[in-house]
Coordinates of C-alpha atoms and ligand atoms in Angstrom, one line a residue:
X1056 CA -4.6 15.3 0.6
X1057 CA -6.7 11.9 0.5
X1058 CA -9.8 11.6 3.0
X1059 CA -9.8 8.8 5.0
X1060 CA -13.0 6.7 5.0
X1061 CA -13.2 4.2 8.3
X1062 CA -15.3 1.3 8.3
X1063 CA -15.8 -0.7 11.6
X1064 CA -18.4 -2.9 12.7
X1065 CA -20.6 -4.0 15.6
X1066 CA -22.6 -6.5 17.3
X1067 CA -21.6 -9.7 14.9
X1068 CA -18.3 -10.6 13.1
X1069 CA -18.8 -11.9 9.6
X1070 CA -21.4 -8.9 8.6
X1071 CA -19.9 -8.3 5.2
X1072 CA -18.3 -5.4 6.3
X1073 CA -15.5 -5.9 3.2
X1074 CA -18.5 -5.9 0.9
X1075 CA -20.1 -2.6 2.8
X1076 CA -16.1 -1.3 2.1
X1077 CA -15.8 -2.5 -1.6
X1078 CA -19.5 -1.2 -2.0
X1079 CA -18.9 2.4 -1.2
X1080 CA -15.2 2.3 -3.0
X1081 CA -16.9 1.3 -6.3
X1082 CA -19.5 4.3 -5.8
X1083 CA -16.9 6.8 -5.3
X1084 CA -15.4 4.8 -8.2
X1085 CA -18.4 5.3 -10.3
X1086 CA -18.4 9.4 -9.7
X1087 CA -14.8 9.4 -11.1
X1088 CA -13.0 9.7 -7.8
X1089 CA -9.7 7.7 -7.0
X1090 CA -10.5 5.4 -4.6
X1091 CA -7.5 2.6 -2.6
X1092 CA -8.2 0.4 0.1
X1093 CA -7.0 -1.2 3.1
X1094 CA -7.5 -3.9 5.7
X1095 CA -6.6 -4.1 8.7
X1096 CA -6.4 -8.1 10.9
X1097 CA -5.8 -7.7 14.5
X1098 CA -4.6 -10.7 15.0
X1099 CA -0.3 -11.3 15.5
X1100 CA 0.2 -13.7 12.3
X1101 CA 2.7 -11.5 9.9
X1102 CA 0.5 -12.4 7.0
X1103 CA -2.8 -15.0 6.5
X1104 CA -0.3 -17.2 4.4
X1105 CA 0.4 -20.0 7.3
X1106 CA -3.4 -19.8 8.1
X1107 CA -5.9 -22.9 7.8
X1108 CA -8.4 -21.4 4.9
X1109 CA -11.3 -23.3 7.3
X1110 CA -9.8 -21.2 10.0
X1111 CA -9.6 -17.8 8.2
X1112 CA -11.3 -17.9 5.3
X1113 CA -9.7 -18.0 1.3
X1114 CA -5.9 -16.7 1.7
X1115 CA -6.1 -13.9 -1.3
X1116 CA -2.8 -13.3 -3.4
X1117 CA -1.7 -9.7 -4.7
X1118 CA 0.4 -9.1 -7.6
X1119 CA 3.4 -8.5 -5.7
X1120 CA 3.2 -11.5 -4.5
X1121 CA 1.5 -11.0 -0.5
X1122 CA -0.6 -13.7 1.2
X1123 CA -3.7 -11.6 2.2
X1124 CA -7.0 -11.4 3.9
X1125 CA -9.8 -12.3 1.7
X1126 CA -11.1 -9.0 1.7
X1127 CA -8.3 -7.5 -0.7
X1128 CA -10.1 -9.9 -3.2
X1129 CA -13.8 -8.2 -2.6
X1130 CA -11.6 -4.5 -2.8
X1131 CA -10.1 -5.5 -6.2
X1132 CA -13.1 -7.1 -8.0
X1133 CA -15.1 -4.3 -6.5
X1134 CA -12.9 -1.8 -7.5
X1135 CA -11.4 -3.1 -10.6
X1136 CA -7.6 -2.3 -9.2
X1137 CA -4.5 -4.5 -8.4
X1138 CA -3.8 -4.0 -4.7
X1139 CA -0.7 -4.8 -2.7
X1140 CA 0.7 -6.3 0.4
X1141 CA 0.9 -3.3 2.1
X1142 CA -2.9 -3.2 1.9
X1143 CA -3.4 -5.2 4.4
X1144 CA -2.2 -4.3 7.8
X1145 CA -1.9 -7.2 10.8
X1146 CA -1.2 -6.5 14.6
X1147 CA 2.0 -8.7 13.2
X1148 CA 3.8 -6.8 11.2
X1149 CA 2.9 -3.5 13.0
X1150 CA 4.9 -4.4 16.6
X1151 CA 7.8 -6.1 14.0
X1152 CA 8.3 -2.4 12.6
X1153 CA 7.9 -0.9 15.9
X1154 CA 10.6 -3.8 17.5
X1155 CA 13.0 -3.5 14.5
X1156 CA 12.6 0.2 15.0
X1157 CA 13.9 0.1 19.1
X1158 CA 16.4 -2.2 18.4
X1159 CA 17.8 -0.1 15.6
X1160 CA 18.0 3.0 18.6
X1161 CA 15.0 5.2 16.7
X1162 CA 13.1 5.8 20.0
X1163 CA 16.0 7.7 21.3
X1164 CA 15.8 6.5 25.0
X1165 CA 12.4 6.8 25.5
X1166 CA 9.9 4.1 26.8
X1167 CA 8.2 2.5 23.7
X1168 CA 4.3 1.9 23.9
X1169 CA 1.5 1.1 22.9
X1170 CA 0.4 4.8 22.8
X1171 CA 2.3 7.1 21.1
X1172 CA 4.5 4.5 18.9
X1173 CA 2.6 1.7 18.0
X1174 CA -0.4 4.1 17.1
X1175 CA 2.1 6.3 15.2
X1176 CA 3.4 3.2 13.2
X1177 CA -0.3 2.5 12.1
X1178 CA -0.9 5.8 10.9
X1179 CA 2.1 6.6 8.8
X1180 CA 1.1 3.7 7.3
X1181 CA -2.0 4.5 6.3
X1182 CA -0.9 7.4 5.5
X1183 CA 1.9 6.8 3.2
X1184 CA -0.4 4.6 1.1
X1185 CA -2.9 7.6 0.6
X1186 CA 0.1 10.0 -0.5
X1187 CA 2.1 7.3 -2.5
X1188 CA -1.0 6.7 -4.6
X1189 CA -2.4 10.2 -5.2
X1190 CA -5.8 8.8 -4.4
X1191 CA -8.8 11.0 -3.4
X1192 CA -10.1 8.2 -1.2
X1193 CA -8.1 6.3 1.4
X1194 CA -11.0 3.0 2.4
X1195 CA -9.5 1.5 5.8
X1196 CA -11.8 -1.4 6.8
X1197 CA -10.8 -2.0 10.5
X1198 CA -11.6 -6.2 10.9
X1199 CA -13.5 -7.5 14.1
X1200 CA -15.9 -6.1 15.8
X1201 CA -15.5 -2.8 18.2
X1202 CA -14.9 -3.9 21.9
X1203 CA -12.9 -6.1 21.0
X1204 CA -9.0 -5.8 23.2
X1205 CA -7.2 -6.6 20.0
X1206 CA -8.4 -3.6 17.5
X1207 CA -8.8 -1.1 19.8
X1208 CA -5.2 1.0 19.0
X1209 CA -6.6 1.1 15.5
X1210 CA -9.7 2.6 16.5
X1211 CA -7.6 4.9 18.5
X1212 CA -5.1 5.7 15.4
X1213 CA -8.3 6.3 13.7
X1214 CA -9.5 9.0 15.7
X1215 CA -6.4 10.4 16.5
X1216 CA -6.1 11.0 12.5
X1217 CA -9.1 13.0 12.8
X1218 CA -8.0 14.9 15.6
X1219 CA -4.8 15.6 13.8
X1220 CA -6.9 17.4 10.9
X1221 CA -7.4 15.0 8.0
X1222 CA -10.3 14.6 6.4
X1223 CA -11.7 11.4 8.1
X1224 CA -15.4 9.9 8.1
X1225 CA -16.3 6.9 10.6
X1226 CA -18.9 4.4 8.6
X1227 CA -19.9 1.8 11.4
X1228 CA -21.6 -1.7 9.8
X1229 CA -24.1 -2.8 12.6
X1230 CA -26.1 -5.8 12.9
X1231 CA -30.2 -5.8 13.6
X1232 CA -31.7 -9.4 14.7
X1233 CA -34.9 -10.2 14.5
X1234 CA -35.4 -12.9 17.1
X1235 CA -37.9 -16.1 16.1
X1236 CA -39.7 -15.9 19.5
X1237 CA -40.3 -11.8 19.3
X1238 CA -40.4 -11.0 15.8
X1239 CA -39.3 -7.7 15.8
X1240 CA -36.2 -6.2 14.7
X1241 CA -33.9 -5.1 17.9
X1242 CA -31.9 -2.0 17.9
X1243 CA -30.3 -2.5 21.4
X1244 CA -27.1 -4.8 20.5
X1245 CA -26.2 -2.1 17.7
X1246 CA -27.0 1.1 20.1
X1247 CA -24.9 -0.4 22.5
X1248 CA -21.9 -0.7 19.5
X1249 CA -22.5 2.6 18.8
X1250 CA -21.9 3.4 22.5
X1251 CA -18.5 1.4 22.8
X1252 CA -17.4 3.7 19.7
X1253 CA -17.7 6.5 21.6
X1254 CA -15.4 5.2 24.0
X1255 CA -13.0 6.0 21.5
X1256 CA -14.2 9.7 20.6
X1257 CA -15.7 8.3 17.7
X1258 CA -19.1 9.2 16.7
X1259 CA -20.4 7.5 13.4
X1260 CA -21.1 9.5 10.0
X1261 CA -23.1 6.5 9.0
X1262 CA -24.3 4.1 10.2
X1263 CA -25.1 0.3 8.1
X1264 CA -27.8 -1.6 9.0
X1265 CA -27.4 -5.4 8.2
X1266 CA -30.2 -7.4 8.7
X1267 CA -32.3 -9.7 6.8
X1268 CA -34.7 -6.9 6.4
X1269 CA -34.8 -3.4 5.4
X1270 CA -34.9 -1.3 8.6
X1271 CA -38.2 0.7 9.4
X1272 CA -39.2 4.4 10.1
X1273 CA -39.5 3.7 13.4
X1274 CA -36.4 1.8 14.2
X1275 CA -34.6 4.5 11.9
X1276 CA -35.7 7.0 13.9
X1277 CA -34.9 5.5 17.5
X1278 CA -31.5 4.9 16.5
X1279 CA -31.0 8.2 14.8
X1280 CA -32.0 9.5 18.8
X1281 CA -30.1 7.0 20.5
X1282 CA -27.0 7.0 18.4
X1283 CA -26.5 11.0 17.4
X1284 CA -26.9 10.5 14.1
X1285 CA -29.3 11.8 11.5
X1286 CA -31.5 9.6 9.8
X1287 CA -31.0 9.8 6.5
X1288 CA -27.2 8.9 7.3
X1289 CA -28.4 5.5 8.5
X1290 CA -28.0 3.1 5.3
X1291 CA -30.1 0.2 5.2
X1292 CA -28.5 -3.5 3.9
X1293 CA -30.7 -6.2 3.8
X1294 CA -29.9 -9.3 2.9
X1295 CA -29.5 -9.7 -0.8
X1296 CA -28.9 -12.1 -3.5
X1297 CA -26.2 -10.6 -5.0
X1298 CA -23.4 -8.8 -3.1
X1299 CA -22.5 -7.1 -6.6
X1300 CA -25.9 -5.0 -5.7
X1301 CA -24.9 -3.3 -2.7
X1302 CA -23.4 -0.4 -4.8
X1303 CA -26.3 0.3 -6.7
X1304 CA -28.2 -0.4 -3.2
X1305 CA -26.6 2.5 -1.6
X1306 CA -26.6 4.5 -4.6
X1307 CA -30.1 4.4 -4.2
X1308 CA -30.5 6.0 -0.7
X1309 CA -28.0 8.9 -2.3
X1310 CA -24.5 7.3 -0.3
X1311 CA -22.6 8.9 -2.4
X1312 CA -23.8 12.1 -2.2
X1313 CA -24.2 12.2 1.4
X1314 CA -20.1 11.1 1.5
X1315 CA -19.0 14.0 -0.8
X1316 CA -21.1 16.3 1.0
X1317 CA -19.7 15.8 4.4
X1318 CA -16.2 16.3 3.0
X1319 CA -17.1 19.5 0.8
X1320 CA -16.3 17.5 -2.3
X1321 CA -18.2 17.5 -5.2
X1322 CA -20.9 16.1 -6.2
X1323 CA -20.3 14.3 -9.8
X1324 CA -21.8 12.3 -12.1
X1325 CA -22.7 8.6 -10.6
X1326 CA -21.9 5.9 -13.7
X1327 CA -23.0 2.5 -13.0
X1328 CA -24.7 1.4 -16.1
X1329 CA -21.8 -0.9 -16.8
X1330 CA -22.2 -2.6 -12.9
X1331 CA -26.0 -2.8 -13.6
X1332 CA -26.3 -4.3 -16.7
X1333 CA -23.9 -6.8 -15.4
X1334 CA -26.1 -7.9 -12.2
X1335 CA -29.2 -7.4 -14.2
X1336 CA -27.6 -10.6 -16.4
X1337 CA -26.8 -12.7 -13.8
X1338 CA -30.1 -12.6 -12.1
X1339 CA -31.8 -12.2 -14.9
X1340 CA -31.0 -14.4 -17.8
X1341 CA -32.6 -17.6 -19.2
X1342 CA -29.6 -19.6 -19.7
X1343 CA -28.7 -21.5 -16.4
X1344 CA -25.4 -22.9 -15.8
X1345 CA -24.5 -25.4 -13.3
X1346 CA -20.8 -25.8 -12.2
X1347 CA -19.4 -28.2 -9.4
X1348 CA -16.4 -27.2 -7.2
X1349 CA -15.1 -29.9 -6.0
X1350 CA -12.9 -29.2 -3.3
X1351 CA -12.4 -29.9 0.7
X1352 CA -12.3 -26.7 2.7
X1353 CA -15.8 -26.8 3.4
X1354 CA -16.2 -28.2 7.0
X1355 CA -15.9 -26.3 10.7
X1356 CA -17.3 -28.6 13.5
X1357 CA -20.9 -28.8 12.3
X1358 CA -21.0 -26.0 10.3
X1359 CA -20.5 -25.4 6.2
X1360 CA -18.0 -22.4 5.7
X1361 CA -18.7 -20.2 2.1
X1362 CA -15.8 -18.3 2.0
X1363 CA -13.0 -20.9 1.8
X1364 CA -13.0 -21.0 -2.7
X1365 CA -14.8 -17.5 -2.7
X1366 CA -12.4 -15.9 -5.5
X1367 CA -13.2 -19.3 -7.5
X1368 CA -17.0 -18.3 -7.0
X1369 CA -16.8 -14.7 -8.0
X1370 CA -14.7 -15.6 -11.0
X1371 CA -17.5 -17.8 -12.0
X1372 CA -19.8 -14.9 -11.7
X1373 CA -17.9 -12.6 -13.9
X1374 CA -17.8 -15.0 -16.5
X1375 CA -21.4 -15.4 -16.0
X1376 CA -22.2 -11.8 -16.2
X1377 CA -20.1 -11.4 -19.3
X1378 CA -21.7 -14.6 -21.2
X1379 CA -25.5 -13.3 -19.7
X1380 CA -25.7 -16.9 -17.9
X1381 CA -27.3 -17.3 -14.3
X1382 CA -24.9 -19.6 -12.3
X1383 CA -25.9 -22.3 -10.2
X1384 CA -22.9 -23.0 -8.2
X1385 CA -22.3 -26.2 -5.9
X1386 CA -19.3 -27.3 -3.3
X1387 CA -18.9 -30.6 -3.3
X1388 CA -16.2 -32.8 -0.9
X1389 CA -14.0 -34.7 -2.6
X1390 CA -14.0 -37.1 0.5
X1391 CA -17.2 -38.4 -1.0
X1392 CA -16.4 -39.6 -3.3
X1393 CA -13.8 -41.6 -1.9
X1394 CA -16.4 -42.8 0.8
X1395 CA -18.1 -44.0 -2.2
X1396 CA -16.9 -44.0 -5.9
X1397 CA -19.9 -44.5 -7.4
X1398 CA -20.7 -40.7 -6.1
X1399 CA -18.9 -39.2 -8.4
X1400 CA -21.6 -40.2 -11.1
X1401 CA -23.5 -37.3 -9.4
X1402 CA -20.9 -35.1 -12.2
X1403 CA -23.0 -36.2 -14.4
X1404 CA -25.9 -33.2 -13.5
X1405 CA -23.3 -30.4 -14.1
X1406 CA -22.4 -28.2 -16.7
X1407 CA -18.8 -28.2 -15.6
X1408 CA -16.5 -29.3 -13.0
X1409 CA -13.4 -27.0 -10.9
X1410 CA -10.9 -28.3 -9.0
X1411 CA -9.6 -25.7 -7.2
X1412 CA -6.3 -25.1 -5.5
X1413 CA -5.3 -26.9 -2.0
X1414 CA -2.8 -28.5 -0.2
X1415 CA -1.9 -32.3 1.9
X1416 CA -2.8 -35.4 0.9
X1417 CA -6.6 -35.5 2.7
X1418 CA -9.2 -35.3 -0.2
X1419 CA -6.8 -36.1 -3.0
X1420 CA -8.2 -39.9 -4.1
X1421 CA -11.6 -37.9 -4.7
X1422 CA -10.5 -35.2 -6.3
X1423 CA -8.7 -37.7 -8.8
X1424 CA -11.6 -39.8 -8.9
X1425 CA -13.6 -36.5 -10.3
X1426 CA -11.3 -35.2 -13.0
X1427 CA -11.1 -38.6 -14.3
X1428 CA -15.0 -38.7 -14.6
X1429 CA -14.9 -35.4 -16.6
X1430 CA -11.9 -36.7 -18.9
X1431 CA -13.9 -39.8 -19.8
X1432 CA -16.9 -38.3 -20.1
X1433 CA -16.6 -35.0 -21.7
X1434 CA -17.7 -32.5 -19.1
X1435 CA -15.9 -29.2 -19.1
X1436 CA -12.8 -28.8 -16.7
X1437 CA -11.2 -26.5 -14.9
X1438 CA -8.3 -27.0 -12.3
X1439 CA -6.4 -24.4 -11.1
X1440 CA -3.0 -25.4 -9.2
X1441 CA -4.1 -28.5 -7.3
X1442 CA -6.6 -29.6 -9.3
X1443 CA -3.9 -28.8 -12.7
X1444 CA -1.7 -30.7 -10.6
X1445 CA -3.8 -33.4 -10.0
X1446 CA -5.2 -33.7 -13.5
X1447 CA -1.5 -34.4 -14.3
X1448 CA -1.0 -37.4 -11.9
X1449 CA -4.5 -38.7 -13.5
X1450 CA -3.2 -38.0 -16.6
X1451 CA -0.2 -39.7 -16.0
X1452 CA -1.9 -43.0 -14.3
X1453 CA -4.5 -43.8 -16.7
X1454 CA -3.6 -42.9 -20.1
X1455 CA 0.2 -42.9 -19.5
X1456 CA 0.1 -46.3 -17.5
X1457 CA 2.1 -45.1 -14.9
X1458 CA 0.7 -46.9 -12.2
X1459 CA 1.4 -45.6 -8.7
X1460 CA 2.1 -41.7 -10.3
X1461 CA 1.4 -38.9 -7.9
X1462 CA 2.9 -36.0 -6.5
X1463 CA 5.3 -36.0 -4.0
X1464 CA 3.2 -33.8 -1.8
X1465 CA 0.9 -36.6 -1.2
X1466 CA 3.9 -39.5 -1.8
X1467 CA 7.1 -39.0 -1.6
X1468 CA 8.3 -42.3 -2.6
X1469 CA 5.9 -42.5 -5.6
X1470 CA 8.2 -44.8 -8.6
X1471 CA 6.5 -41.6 -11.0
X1472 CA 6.7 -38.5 -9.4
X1473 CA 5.3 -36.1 -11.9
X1474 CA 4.4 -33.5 -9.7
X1475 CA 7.3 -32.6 -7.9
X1476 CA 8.8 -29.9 -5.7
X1477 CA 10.1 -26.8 -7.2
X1478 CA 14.3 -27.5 -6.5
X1479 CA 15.0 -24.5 -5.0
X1480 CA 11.7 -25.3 -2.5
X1481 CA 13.6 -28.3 -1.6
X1482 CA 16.3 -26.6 0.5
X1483 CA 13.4 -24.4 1.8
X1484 CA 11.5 -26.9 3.1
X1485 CA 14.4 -28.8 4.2
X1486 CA 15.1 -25.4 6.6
X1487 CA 11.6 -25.6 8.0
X1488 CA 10.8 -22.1 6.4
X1489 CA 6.6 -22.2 5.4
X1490 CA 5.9 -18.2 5.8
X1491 CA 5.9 -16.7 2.6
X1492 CA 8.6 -18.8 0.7
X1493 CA 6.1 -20.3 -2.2
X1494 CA 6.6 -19.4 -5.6
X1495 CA 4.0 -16.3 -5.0
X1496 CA 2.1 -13.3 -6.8
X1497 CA 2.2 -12.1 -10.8
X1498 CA 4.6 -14.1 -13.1
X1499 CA 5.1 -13.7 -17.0
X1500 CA 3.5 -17.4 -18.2
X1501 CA 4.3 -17.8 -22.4
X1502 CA 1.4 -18.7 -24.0
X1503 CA 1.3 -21.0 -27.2
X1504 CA 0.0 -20.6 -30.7
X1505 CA -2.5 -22.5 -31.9
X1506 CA -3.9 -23.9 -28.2
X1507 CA -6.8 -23.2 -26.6
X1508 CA -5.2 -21.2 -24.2
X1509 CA -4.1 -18.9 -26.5
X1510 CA -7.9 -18.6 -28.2
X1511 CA -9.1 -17.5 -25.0
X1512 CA -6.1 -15.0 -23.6
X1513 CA -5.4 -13.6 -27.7
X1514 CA -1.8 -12.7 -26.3
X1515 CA 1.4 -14.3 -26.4
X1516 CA 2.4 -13.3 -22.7
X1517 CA 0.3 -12.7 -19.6
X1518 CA 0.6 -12.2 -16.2
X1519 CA -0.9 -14.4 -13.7
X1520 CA -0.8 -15.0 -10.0
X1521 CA 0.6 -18.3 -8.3
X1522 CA 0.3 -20.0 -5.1
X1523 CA 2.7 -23.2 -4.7
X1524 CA 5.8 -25.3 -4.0
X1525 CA 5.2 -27.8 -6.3
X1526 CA 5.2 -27.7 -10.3
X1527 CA 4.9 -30.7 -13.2
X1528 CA 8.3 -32.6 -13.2
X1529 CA 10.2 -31.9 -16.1
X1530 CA 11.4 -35.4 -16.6
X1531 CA 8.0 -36.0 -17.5
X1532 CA 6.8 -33.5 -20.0
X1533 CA 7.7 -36.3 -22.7
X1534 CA 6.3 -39.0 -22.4
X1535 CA 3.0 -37.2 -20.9
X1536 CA 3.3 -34.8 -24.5
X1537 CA 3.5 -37.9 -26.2
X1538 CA 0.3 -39.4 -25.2
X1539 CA -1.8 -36.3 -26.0
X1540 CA -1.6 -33.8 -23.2
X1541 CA -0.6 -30.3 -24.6
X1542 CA 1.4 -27.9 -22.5
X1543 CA 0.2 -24.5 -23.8
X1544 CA 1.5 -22.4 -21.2
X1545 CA 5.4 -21.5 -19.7
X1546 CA 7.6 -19.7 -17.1
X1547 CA 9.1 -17.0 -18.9
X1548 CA 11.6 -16.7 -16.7
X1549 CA 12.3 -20.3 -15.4
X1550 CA 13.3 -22.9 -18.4
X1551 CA 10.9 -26.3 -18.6
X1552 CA 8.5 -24.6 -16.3
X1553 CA 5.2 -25.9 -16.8
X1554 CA 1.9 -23.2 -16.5
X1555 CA -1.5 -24.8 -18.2
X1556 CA -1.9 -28.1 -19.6
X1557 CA -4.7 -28.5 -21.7
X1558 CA -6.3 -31.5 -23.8
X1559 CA -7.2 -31.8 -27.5
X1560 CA -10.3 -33.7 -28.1
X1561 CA -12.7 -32.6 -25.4
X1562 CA -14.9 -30.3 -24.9
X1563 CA -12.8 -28.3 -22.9
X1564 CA -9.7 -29.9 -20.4
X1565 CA -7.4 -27.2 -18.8
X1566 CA -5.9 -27.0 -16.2
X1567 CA -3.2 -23.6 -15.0
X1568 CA -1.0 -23.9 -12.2
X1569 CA -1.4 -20.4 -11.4
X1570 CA -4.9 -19.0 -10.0
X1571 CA -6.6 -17.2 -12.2
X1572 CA -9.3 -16.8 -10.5
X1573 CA -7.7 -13.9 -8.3
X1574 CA -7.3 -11.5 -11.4
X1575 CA -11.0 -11.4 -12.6
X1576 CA -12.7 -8.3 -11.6
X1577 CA -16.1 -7.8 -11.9
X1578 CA -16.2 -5.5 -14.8
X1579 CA -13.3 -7.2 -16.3
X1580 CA -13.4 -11.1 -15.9
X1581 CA -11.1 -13.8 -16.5
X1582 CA -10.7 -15.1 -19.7
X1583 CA -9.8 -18.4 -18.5
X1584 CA -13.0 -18.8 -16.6
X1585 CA -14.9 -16.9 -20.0
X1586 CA -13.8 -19.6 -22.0
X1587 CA -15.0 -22.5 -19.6
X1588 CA -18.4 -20.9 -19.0
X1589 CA -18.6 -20.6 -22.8
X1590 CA -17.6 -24.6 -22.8
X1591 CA -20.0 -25.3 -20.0
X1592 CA -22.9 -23.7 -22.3
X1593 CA -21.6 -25.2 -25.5
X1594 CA -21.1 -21.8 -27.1
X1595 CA -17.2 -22.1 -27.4
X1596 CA -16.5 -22.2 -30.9
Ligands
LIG2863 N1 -0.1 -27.9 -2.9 C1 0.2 -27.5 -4.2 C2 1.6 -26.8 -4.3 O1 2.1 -26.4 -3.3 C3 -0.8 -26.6 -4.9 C4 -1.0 -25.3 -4.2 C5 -2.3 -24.6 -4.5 O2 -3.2 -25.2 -5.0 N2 -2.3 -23.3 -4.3 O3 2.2 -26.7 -5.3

């Protein structure tokens, strides 16, 4: 039987609590335990795939093709596994289970609610993915913050599980501020967290102290008293530079000892030479690298978001790590640069330049305007969907001379559309149907000989993840082959299918239509994103 590991948090949203989650997955990990992991949204959406990613944060994609939380992307670079749909729970597609369930007469005449049968659904499902998997270690991070009306049946499954006799520990991610005008670092907000637990039967095993210091002795202690927990079980987070060092953070106050011994497990072997070397070369090494992302997801009201392109930034960090190259990564808005052309010259200071994956016409002209700057002047190039898209209709414009080409996503009465919806997307769209109907998740993409894809994947067939409605029209592959762009990657299962373009006489021009940035794992990165950091630092050969 799997123990269950709860992770909820308190006093601040946003506290890193999937990091905290991945963190003690990949320590468990690291003392040869079997470790999955779940998250759980509150909120009613079926899936984060119809969410704004300003309004939610990156939308991550499994292998089998789900539209996820973000966090599933932190579990599986942290813990070097492909995840699932099912990994991520929502409020959504709980009550559709329990509704299809009543209408289908399984409640035998009884009044469904809220408690027993919407608590019941959450925990078979937790519970089905801990047997299903033979795991030793089921992780269930519980999002939001507790006191919060929405989560608070999952808080209730949570500690009804514990009640029922599995093995279950409560790990409860807290924030400590330190105010400007007082200086010192306040307990109260996360006592008081601690407290609405409790409302809930739940006392903490551990409790996680962000902050941007370590906590003290004497803060330790009063929350230890105040809380009814023992000291050494309160973990201290600072802020850090890397999150890839929180494992070997809590390693270091004995985590995952502490874990195993609550549960009578034992205590093995703790291997994480591999995950040190690897942070010790990112922060460490001489070689700088300095990459641009040029995307648009970047603005709430007057605030910068960081999450919106954050498995593009991680998958520039495990190529990093892997090369022993410190990265210095920069967003920058595409709108800029159609604001102002001559912006774009600002390229001219990076290393390299990504176009990431997005959607709608806002941002577009810019992000044009930047992949034509690295074309003409040599800079290393990455776009992934989108941005491959776009380096088609670039492509197509100014080399090809087919002036007015674009995609119909942005133009739908383009004379050249070269980008073009997927046909049977048409009659999708047509029906109004947005929620999950992309072409989505792990497809077989035919690589070929002799390209530069296939120097940096050394395999005739891989499997990569897509995102998207719209693919590089057919019609065109002609004349666009014909004036020098190489198509070195295919659909296996779809004829004509186009999955990575690539160019011959530059340093290094490729774009994939799938997103290869959400298979690179930490200890096992992309090779896509190997090769460009290789580029990027002249060392491609
Ligand atoms: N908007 C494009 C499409 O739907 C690209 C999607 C993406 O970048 N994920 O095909």
């Amino acid at each position: 039987m799997p123990a269950y590991i709860f992770v909820s948090g308190g006093v601040l949203s946003g506290l890193g609590k999937g990091i905290v989650t991945a963190s003690v997955g990949r320590i468990l990990i690291s003392r040869g335990y079997k470790v999955t992991s779940i998250k759980i949204d509150p909120y009613l959406n079926y899936d984060a795939g119809t969410l704004r990613p300003t309004e939610h944060g990156e939308v991550f994609v499994t292998e089998d093709g789900g539209e996820t939380d973000e966090d599933l992307g932190h579990y599986e670079r942290f813990l070097g596994i492909n995840l699932t749909k099912n990994h991520n729970i929502t409020t959504g597609k709980i009550y559709q289970r329990v509704i299809e369930k009543e209408r289908r007469g399984e409640y035998l005449g009884k009044t469904v609610e809220a408690i027993p049968h919407v608590t019941n659904e959450i925990k078979d499902w937790i519970r089905k993915i801990g047997e299903s998997e033979k795991v030793d270690f089921v992780l269930v991070e519980i999002g939001g913050t507790v006191g919060e009306y929405q989560n608070e049946l999952y808080y209730r499954a949570a500690r009804m599980m514990k009640t029922e006799g599995e093995s279950v520990l409560f790990v409860h991610v807290v924030y400590l501020p330190i105010p400007k005008h007082l200086r010192e670092m306040k307990t109260k907000p996360a006592q008081q967290s601690v407290e609405l637990l409790g409302k809930f039967g739940i006392i903490p095993d551990f409790i996680v102290t962000r902050a941007e210091r370590e906590i003290d002795e004497i803060r330790k202690e009063k929350l230890a008293v105040m809380c009814n927990i023992r000291k050494e079980d309160i973990i201290s987070a600072p802020d850090i530079e890397l999150t890839y060092e929180v494992p070997i953070y809590f390693e270091k106050q004995k985590l995952g000892e502490k874990i195993l011994q609550k549960l009578n497990l034992p205590s093995k072997h703790s291997d994480l030479k591999e995950w040190e070397n690897r942070v010790f070369a990112l922060k460490n090494s001489n070689e700088v690298v300095k990459i641009a992302i040029v995307g648009k997801y970047f603005d709430s009201g007057e605030f910068e978001l960081p999450d919106s392109y954050v498995s593009v930034i991680e998958a520039v960090k495990h190529a990093c790590a892997e090369v022993k190259a410190k990265p210095i990564i920069e967003r920058i808005n595409s709108k800029d640069f159609e604001k102002d052309e001559s912006r774009v010259e600002i390229l001219k200071n990076f290393d390299g330049v990504i176009v990431p994956g997005g959607f709608g016409a806002s941002g577009v002209e810019g992000k044009i305007k930047a992949i034509e700057f690295a074309r003409k002047n040599n800079i290393p190039f990455l776009g992934l969907c989108y941005g491959f898209q776009l380096s088609v209709v670039e492509f197509a414009r100014n080399v090809c001379g087919l002036e007015k080409a674009n995609t119909t996503e942005v133009d739908e009465r383009t004379p050249h559309p070269v980008v073009d919806l997927l046909p049977w997307q048409k009659e999708l769209l047509k029906e109004k149907k947005y929620g999950a109907t992309m072409r989505l998740g792990g497809q077989v993409v035919k690589i070929k000989k002799g390209t530069l894809a296939f120097k940096l994947y050394q395999k005739e067939e891989v499997i990569e993840r897509f995102r998207h409605r719209y693919e590089v029209n057919p019609a065109y592959l002609e004349i666009l082959e014909k004036n020098g762009l190489v198509f070195s990657g295919f659909s296996k299962k779809e004829e004509n299918i186009v999955q990575i373009g690539e160019l011959k006489d530059h340093r290094f021009f490729l774009g994939t239509q799938f997103h290869p940035e959400f298979t690179s794992k930490f200890l096992k990165p992309s090779p896509i994103f190997v090769g460009f950091i290789k580029a990027c630092l002249g060392r491609l050969k």
